CSV table of C-alpha atoms in Angstrom, one decimal:
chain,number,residue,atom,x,y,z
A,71,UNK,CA,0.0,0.0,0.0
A,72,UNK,CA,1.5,3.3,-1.1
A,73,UNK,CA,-0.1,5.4,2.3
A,74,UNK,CA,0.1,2.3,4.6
A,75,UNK,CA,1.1,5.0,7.1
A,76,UNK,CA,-1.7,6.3,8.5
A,77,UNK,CA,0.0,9.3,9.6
A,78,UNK,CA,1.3,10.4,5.8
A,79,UNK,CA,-1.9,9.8,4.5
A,80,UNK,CA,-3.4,12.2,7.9
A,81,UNK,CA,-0.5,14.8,7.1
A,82,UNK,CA,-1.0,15.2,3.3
A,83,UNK,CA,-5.2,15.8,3.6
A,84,UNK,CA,-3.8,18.6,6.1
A,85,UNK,CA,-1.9,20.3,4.2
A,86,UNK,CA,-4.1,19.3,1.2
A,87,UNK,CA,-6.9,21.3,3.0
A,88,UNK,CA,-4.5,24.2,4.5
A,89,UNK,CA,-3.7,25.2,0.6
A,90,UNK,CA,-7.5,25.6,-0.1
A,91,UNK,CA,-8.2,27.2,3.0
A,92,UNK,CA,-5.3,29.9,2.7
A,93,UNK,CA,-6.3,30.7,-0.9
A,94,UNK,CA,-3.3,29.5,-2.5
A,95,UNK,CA,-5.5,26.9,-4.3
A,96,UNK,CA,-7.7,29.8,-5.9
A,97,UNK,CA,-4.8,31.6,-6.4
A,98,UNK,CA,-3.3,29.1,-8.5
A,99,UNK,CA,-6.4,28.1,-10.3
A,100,UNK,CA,-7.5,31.5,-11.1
A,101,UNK,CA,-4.0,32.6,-12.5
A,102,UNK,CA,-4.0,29.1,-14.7
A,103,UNK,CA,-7.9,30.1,-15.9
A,104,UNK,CA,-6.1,33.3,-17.3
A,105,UNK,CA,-4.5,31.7,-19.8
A,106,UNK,CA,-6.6,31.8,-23.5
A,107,UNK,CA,-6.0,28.9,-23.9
A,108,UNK,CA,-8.1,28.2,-27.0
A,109,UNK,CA,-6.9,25.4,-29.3
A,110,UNK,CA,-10.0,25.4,-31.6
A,111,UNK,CA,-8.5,29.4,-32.4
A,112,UNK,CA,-5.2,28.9,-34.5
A,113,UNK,CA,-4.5,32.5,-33.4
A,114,UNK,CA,-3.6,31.0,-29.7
A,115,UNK,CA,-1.2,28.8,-30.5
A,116,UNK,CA,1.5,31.3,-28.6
A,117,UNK,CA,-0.7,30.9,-25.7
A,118,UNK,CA,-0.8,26.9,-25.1
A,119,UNK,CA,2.7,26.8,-25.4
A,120,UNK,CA,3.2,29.6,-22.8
A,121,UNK,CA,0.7,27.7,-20.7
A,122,UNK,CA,3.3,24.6,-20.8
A,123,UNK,CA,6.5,26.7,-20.2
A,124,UNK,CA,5.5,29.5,-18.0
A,125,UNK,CA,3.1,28.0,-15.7
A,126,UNK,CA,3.3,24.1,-15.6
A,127,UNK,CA,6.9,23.6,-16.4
A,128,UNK,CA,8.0,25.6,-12.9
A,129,UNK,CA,5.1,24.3,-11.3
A,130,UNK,CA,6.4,20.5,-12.2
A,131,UNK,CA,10.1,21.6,-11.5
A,132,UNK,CA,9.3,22.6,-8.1
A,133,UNK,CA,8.0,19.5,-7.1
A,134,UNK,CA,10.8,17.8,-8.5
A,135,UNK,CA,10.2,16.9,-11.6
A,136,UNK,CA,12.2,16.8,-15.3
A,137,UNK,CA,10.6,18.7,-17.9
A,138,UNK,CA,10.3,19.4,-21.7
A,139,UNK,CA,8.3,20.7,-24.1
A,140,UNK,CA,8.2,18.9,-27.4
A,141,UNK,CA,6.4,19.8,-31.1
A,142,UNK,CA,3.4,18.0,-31.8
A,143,UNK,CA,4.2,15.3,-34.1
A,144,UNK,CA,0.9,16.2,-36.5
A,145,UNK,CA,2.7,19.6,-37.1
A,146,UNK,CA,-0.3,21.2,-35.3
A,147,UNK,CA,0.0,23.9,-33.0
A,148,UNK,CA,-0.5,22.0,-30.2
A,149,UNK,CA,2.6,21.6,-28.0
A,150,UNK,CA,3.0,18.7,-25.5
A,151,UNK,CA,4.7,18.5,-22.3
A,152,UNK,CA,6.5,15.8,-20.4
A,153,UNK,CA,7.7,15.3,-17.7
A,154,UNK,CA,9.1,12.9,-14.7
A,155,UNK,CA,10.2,12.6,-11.1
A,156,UNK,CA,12.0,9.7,-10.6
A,157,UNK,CA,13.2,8.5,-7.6
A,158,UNK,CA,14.0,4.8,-7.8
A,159,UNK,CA,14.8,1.8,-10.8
A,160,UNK,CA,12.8,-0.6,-7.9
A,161,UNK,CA,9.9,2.0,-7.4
A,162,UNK,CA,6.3,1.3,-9.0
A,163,UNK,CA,5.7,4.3,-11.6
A,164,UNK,CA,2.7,6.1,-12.5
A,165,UNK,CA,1.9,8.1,-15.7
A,166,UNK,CA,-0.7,10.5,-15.8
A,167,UNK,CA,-2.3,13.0,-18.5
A,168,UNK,CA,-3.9,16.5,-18.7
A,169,UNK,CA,-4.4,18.6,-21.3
A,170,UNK,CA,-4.4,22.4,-20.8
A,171,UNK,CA,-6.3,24.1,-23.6
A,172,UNK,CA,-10.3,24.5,-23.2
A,173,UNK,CA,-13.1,25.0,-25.4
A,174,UNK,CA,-13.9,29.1,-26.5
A,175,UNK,CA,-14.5,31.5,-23.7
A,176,UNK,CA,-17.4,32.0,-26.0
A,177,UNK,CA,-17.3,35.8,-23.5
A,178,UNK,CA,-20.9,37.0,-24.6
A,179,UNK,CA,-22.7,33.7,-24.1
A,180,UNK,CA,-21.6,34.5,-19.9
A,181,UNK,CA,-24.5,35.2,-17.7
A,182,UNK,CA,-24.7,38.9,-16.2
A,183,UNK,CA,-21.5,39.1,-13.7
A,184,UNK,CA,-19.5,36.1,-15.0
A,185,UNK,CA,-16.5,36.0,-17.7
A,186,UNK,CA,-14.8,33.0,-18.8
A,187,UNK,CA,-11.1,34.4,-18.1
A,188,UNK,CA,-11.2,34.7,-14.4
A,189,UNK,CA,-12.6,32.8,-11.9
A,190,UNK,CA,-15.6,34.1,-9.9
A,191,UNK,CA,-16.9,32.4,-6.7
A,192,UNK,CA,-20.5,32.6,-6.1
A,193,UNK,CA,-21.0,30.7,-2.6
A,194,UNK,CA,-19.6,27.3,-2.9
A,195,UNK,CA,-19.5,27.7,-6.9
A,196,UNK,CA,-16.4,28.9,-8.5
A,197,UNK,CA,-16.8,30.2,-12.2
A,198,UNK,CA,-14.3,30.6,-15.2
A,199,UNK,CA,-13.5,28.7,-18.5
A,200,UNK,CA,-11.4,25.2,-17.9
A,201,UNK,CA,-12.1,25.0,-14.4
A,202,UNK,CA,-14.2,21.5,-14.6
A,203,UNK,CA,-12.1,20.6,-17.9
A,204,UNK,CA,-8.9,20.3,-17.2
A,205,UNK,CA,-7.5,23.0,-15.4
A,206,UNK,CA,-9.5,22.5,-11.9
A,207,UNK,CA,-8.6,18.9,-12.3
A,208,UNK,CA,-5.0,18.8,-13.1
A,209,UNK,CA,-4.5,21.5,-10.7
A,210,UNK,CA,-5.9,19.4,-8.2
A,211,UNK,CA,-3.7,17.0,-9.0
A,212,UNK,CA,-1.0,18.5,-8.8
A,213,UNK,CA,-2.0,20.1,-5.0
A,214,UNK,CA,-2.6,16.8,-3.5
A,215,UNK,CA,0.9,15.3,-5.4
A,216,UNK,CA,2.6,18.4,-3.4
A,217,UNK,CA,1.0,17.5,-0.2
A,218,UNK,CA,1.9,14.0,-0.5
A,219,UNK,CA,5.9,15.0,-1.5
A,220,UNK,CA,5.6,16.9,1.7
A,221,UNK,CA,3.7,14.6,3.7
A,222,UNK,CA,7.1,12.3,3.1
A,223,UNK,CA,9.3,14.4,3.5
A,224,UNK,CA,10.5,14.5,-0.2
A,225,UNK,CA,10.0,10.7,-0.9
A,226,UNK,CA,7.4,9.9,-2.8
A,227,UNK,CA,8.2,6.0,-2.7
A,228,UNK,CA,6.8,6.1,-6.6
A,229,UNK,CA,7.6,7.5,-9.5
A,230,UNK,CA,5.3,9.4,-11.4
A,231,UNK,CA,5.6,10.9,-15.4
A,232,UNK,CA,3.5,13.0,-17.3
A,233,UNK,CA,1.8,13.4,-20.5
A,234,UNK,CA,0.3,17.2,-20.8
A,235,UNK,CA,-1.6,17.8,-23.9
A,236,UNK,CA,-2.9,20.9,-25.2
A,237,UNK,CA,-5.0,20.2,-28.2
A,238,UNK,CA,-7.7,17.7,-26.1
A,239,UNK,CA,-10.6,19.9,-27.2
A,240,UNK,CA,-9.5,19.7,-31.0
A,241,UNK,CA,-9.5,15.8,-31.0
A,242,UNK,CA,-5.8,15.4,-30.0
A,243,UNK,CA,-4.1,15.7,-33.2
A,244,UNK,CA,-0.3,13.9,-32.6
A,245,UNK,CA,-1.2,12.4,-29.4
A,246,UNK,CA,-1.0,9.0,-30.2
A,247,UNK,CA,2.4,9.3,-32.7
A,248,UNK,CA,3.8,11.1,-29.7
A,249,UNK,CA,2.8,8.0,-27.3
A,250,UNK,CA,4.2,5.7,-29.5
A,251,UNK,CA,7.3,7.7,-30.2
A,252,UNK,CA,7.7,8.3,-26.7
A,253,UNK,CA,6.7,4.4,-25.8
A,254,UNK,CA,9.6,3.6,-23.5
A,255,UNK,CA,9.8,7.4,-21.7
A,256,UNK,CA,5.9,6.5,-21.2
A,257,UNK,CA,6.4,3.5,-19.5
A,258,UNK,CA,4.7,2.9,-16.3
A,259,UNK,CA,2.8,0.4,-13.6
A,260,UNK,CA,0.0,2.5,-13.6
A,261,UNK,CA,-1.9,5.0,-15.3
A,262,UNK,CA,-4.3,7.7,-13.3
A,263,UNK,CA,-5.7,10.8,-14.9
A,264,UNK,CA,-9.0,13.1,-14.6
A,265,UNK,CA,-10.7,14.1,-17.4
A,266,UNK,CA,-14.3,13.5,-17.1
A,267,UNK,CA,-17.5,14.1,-15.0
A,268,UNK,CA,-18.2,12.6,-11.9
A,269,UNK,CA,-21.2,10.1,-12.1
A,270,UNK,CA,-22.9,13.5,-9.4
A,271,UNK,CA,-21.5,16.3,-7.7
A,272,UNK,CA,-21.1,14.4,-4.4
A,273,UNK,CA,-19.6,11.2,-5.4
A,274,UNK,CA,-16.1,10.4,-6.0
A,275,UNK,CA,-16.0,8.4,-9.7
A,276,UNK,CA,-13.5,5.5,-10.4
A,277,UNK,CA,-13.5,5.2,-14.4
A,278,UNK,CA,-11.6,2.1,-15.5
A,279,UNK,CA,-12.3,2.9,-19.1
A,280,UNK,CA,-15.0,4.2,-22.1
A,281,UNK,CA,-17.3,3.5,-24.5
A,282,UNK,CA,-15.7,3.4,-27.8
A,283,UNK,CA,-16.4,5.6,-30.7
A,284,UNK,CA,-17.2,5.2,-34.4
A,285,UNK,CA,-18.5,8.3,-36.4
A,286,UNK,CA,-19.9,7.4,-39.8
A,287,UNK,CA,-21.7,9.3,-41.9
A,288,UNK,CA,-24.6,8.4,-44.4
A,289,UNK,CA,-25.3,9.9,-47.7
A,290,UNK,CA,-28.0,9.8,-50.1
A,291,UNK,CA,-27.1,11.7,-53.3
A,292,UNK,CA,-29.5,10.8,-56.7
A,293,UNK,CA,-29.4,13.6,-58.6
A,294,UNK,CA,-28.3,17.2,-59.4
A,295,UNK,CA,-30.5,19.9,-57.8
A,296,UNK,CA,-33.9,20.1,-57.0
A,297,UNK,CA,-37.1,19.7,-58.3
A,298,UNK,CA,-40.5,21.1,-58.3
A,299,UNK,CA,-42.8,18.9,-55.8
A,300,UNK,CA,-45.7,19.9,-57.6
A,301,UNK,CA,-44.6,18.1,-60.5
A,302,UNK,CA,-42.6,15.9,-59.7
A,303,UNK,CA,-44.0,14.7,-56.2
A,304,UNK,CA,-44.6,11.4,-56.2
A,305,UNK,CA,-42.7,9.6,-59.2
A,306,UNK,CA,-39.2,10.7,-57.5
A,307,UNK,CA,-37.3,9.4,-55.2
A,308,UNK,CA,-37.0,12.0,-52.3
A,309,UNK,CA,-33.4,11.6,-50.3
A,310,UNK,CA,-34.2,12.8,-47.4
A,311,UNK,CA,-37.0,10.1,-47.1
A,312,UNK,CA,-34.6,7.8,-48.1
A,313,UNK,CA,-32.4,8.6,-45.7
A,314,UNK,CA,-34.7,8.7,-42.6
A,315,UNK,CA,-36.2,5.0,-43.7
A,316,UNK,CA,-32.3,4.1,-43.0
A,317,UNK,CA,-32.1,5.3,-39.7
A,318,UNK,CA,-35.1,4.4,-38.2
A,319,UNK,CA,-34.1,1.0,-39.5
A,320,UNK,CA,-30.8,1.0,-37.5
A,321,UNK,CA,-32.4,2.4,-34.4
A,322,UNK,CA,-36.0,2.5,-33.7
A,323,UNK,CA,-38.6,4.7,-32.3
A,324,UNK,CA,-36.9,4.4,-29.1
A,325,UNK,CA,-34.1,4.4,-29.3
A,326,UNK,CA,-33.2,0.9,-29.3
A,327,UNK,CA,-30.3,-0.7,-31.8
A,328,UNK,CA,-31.7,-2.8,-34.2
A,329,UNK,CA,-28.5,-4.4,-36.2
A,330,UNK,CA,-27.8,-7.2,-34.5
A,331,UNK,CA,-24.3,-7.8,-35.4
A,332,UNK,CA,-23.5,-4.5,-33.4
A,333,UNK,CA,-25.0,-5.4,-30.2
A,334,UNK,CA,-22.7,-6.0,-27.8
A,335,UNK,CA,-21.9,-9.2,-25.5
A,336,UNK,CA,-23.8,-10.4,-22.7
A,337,UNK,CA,-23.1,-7.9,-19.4
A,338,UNK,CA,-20.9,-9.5,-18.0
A,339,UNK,CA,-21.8,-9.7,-13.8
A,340,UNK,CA,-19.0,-8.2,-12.4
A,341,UNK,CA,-19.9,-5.0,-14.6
A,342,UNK,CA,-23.6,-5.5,-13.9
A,343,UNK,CA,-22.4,-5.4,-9.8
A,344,UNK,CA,-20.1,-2.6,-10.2
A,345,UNK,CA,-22.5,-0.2,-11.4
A,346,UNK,CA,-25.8,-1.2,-9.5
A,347,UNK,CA,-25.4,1.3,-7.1
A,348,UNK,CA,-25.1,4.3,-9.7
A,349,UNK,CA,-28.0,6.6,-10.3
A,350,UNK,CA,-27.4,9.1,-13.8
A,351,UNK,CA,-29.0,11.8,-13.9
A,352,UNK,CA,-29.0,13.0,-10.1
A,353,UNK,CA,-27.7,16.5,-10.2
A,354,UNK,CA,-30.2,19.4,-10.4
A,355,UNK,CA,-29.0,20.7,-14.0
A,356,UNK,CA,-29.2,17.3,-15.5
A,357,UNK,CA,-31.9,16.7,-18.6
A,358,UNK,CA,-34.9,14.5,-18.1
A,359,UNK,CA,-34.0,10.6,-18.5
A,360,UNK,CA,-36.8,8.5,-20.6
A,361,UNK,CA,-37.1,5.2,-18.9
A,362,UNK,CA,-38.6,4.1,-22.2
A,363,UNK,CA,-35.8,4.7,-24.4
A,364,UNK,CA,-32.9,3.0,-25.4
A,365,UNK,CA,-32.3,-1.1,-24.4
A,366,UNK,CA,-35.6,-2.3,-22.9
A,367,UNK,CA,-34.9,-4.7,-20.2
A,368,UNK,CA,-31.6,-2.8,-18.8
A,369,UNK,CA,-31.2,-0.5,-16.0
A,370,UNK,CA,-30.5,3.3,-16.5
A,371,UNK,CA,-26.8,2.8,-15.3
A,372,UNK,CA,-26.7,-0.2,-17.6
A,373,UNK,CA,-27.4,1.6,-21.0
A,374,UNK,CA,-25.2,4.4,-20.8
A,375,UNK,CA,-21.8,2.2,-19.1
A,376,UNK,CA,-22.5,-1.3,-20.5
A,377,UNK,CA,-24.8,-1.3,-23.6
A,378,UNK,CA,-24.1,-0.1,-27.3
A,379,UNK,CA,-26.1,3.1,-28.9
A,380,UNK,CA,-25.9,4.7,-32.0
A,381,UNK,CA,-27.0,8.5,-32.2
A,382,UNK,CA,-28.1,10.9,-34.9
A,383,UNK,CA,-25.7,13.6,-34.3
A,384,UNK,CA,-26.9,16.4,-37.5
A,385,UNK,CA,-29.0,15.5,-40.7
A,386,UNK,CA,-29.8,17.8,-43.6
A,387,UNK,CA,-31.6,17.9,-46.5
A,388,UNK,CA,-32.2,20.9,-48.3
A,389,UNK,CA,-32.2,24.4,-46.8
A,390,UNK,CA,-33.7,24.2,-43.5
A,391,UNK,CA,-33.1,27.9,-43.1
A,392,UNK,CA,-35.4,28.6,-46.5
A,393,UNK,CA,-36.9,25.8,-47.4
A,394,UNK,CA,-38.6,25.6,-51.1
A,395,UNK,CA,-41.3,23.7,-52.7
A,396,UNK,CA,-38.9,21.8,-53.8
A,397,UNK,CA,-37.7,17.5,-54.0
A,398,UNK,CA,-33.8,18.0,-52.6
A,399,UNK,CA,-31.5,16.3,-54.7
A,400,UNK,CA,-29.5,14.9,-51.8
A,401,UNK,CA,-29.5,14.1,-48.2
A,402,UNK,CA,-26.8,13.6,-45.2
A,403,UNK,CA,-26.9,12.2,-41.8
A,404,UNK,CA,-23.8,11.9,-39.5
A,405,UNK,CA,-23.7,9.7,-37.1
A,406,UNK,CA,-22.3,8.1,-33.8
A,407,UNK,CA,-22.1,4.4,-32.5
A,408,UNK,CA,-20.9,4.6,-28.6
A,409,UNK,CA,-20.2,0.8,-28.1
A,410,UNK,CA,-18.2,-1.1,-25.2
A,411,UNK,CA,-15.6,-3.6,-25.2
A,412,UNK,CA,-16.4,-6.9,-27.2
A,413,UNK,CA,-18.4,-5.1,-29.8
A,414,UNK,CA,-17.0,-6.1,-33.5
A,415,UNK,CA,-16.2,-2.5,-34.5
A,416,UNK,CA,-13.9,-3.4,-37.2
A,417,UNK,CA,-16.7,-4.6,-39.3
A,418,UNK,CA,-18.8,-1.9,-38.0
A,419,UNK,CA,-19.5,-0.2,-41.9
A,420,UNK,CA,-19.8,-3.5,-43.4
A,421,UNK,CA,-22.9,-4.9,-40.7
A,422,UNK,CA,-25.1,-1.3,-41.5
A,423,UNK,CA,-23.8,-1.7,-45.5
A,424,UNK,CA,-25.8,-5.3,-45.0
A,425,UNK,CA,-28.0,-4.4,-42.6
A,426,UNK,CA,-29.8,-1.8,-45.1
A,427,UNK,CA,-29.2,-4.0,-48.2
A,428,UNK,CA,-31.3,-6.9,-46.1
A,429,UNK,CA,-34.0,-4.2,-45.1
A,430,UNK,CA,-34.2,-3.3,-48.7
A,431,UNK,CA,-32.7,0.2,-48.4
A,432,UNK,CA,-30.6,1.1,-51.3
A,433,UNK,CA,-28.7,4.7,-52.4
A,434,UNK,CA,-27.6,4.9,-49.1
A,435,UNK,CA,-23.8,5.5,-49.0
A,436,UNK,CA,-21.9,4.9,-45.8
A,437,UNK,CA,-19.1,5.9,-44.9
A,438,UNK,CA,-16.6,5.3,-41.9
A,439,UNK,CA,-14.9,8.6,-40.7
A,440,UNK,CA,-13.5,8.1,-37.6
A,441,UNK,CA,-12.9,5.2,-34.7
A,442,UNK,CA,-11.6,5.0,-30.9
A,443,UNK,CA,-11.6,1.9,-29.0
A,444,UNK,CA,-13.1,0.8,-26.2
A,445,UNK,CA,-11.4,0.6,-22.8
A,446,UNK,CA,-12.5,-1.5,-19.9
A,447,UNK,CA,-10.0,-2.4,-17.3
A,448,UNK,CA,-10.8,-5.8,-15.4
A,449,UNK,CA,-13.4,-4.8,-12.1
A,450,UNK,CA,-11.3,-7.6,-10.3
A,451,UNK,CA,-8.1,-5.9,-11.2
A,452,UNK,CA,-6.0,-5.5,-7.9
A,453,UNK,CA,-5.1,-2.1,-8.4
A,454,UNK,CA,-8.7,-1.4,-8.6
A,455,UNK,CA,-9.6,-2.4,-4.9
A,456,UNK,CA,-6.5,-0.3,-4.0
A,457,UNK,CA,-8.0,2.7,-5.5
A,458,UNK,CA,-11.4,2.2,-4.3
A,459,UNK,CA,-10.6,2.0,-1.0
A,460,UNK,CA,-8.1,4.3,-1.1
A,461,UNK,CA,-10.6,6.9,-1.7
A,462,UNK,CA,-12.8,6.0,0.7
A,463,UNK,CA,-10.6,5.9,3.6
A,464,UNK,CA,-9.7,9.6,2.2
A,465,UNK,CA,-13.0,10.8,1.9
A,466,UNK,CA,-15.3,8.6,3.8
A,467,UNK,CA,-17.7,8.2,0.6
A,468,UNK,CA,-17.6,5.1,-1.2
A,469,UNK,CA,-16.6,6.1,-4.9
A,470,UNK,CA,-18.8,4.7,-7.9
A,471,UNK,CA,-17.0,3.0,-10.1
A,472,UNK,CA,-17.4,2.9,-13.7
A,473,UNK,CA,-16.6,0.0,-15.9
């Protein structure tokens, strides 16, 4: 157990606490939430990398750590840091990730008497862009690593390296050349990161991986430009029609998947067990949850963390904005399958290519655009239990745990 000693593990949530009760915290957080750090605007590119250098580069060296700032392999302008604290060949090491750009400030969208650039606290609230993603959590992170180099006097009895991204919110262009280029500086035990939502407010969250993610995008293109419904209605085909026939073939009414060859495997029960205890939807700004859609037969918990979806993410057919009296000569839909592990994602395009062909459905072009894998680290794992009651002995609050 790496805080076997009551006493370190007593001394770091002290001074854990002391630095958010003196400020210092806010202070740190706030001056980080200063920093544009836009990577959807090509015009901050200067800014991401000063993020790296001026702020987390001394922030890392003064606990210790190694750093250096590389190019990103992709030749965007999205620099990456690493870094690494070593303190022993015989030591367990960990590896975690952040990424310090955020989406836009987006400044008019701000309610009366907030601004996306510094933080304002409204009772136990604290607002400013980045503070839930990433900045408030790698920030954390770092906090609680100083108190726990302090805690021991120096010795952390681990060592710990770092991956710090800054183009996360522009699909991490480079990031996985880089992790393969950087394979054996990467290396590790153990890999902990934040960079996600708790399942609510008040409830520590153990993720041990993610739905995968397959965007595809179907197209239904007969002819060249429109034509008049009134005389034409009726005798040709309309796309858009077409094109919502498809869907509603691949998922129904509610929600539920209807190609068969994407479903995923039986639950298995140790997942099942895991996430009995979690409840979606529990905070006070959280949308309405329809019992009745998506997988009948599964709990709520179930069909978000353990079942497959696909969802209509934009579809277009003519001008929405002015539309005409008019047959449109094409129609698009672009779409997402979220799918866990065991799903056979590889032959993803090829199942809905069939799938229509055996409903009948033809003109429909599909295309696959782009795929992420699935993650699902084994419940039983040992480093799991370690975690989980880690937490709680820290907090006093059982954490969920997400499979």
């Amino acid at each position: 157990d790496m805080m076997n000693e009551t006493g370190d593990r007593q001394t770091a949530i002290r001074l854990a606490e002391a630095v958010f009760d003196s400020g210092d915290f806010l202070a740190d957080l706030d001056r980080r939430v200063h920093y544009r750090t836009e990577s959807q605007d090509s015009a901050k590119a200067g800014t991401l990398l000063s993020y790296l250098t001026d702020e987390i580069a001394p922030t890392l060296q003064r606990l210790g750590f190694e750093t250096r700032c590389v190019r990103n392999p992709s030749g965007a302008d999205a620099p990456i840091l690493l870094a690494s604290r070593w303190e022993s060949e015989s030591l367990p090491t960990i590896v975690t990730y952040a990424h310090g750009d955020v989406v836009r400030g987006q400044d008019a969208q701000w309610r009366s008497g907030l601004e996306p650039w510094r933080i304002v606290v409204e009772d136990d609230r604290w607002y400013g862009r980045g503070i839930a993603d990433n900045k408030g959590q790698h920030s954390i992170n770092l906090a609680a690593l100083a108190a726990v180099i302090k805690a021991r006097r120096g010795k952390l009895g681990y060592n710990v390296k770092v991956i710090f991204e800054t183009g996360e919110e522009i699909d991490s262009p480079g990031l996985d050349a880089l992790c393969a280029s950087e394979r054996r500086f990467l290396a590790g035990d153990l890999f902990i990161a934040s960079d996600g939502p708790r399942v609510s407010a008040e409830r520590p969250t153990v993720f041990l991986g993610s739905r995968g993610e397959l965007n595809f995008e179907l197209t239904v293109a007969l002819r060249e430009g429109g034509h008049h419904s009134g005389n034409w209605g009726g005798i040709l085909r309309n796309p858009a029609t077409v094109l919502a026939s498809a869907i509603s073939s691949i998922i129904d009414n509610n929600g539920r998947l209807q190609v068969k060859e994407l479903l995923p495997p039986p639950i298995p029960d140790a997942v099942r067990d895991a996430i009995a205890s979690i409840e979606i939807g529990k905070d006070s700004n959280a949308p309405y949850i329809d019992p009745a859609w998506g997988q009948p037969g599964l709990t709520i918990a179930e069909r978000v963390l353990a079942w497959n979806t696909i969802e209509v993410l934009a579809f277009t057919a003519g001008n929405p904005e002015a539309p005409v009296g008019s047959i449109p000569p094409t129609a698009k839909a672009y779409c997402q399958m979220r799918f866990v592990v065991g799903t056979d994602w590889k032959n993803a395009g090829q199942h809905l290519t069939n799938h229509l062909k055996e409903c009948g459905i033809s003109d429909v072009q599909m295309t696959v655009t782009s795929i992420s894998k699935a993650t699902r680290l084994d419940v039983r794992h040992p480093w799991v239990n370690w975690a989980m009651t880690s937490i709680e002995r820290t907090t006093g609050k059982r954490p969920a745990l997400i499979p």
